CSV table of C-alpha atoms in Angstrom, one decimal:
chain,number,residue,atom,x,y,z
A,894,MET,CA,9.5,-57.4,101.9
A,895,LYS,CA,9.2,-58.8,98.4
A,896,ILE,CA,6.8,-60.8,96.3
A,897,GLY,CA,7.2,-64.5,97.2
A,898,ASP,CA,8.1,-63.9,100.9
A,899,MET,CA,6.3,-65.8,103.7
A,900,ILE,CA,4.9,-63.5,106.4
A,901,GLU,CA,3.4,-63.7,109.8
A,902,THR,CA,0.7,-61.3,111.0
A,903,ASP,CA,0.2,-59.8,114.5
A,904,THR,CA,-2.4,-62.5,115.2
A,905,GLY,CA,-0.2,-65.4,114.1
A,906,HIS,CA,-1.6,-66.1,110.6
A,907,THR,CA,0.9,-67.0,107.9
A,908,GLY,CA,0.8,-66.5,104.2
A,909,LEU,CA,2.6,-65.8,101.0
A,910,ILE,CA,2.9,-62.3,99.4
A,911,LEU,CA,1.5,-62.4,95.9
A,912,ASP,CA,1.6,-58.6,95.1
A,913,ARG,CA,2.0,-55.3,96.9
A,914,GLU,CA,0.1,-52.0,96.6
A,915,MET,CA,2.2,-48.8,97.0
A,916,LEU,CA,1.1,-45.7,98.8
A,917,TYR,CA,2.3,-43.4,95.9
A,918,PRO,CA,2.4,-45.7,92.9
A,919,GLY,CA,4.6,-43.6,90.6
A,920,HIS,CA,7.2,-42.5,93.2
A,921,PRO,CA,10.4,-44.6,93.6
A,922,CYS,CA,10.6,-44.1,97.4
A,923,SER,CA,6.9,-45.0,98.1
A,924,PRO,CA,6.2,-47.2,101.1
A,925,VAL,CA,3.9,-50.2,100.8
A,926,ARG,CA,0.2,-49.6,101.7
A,927,ASN,CA,-1.2,-53.1,101.3
A,928,TYR,CA,-0.1,-56.6,100.4
A,929,ILE,CA,-2.1,-59.2,98.5
A,930,VAL,CA,-1.6,-62.4,100.4
A,931,MET,CA,-2.5,-66.1,99.9
A,932,TRP,CA,-3.0,-67.6,103.3
A,933,ASN,CA,-1.8,-71.0,104.5
A,934,ASP,CA,-4.8,-71.8,106.6
A,935,GLU,CA,-7.5,-69.2,107.0
A,936,ALA,CA,-7.4,-65.5,106.5
A,937,PRO,CA,-7.5,-63.1,109.5
A,938,ARG,CA,-10.9,-61.5,110.1
A,939,TYR,CA,-9.5,-58.1,109.4
A,940,ALA,CA,-8.2,-58.9,105.9
A,941,GLN,CA,-10.2,-57.6,103.0
A,942,LEU,CA,-11.5,-60.1,100.4
A,943,ILE,CA,-10.6,-59.2,96.9
A,944,SER,CA,-11.7,-62.3,95.0
A,945,GLY,CA,-14.1,-65.3,95.3
A,946,ASP,CA,-11.3,-67.3,96.9
A,947,LYS,CA,-11.3,-66.7,100.6
A,948,LYS,CA,-7.6,-67.6,100.9
A,949,ILE,CA,-6.5,-64.5,98.8
A,950,THR,CA,-7.0,-61.2,100.5
A,951,LYS,CA,-5.6,-57.7,100.8
A,952,LEU,CA,-3.8,-57.0,104.1
A,953,SER,CA,-2.5,-53.7,105.5
A,954,SER,CA,1.2,-53.5,105.8
A,955,PHE,CA,0.9,-52.4,109.4
A,956,ALA,CA,-0.6,-55.9,110.3
A,957,VAL,CA,2.6,-57.7,109.2
A,958,LYS,CA,4.7,-58.8,112.2
A,959,ARG,CA,7.7,-60.4,110.5
A,960,LYS,CA,9.1,-62.2,107.5
A,961,ILE,CA,9.4,-65.9,108.0
A,962,LYS,CA,12.8,-67.3,106.9
């Protein structure tokens, strides 16, 4: 998934990917560890707050169910 994609989590929350954190930052084949997401409604309870805005959180890549078309 790329920056700007809409995603749905396992619990049904939807949001927009703002950034991604790689598992091995300098490696070209590194998998994604976390996504920085701006949520449409409210953030899931398991998402980690990273700013004063409760709509922007860090989300594990394993919590993403699918990319919304």
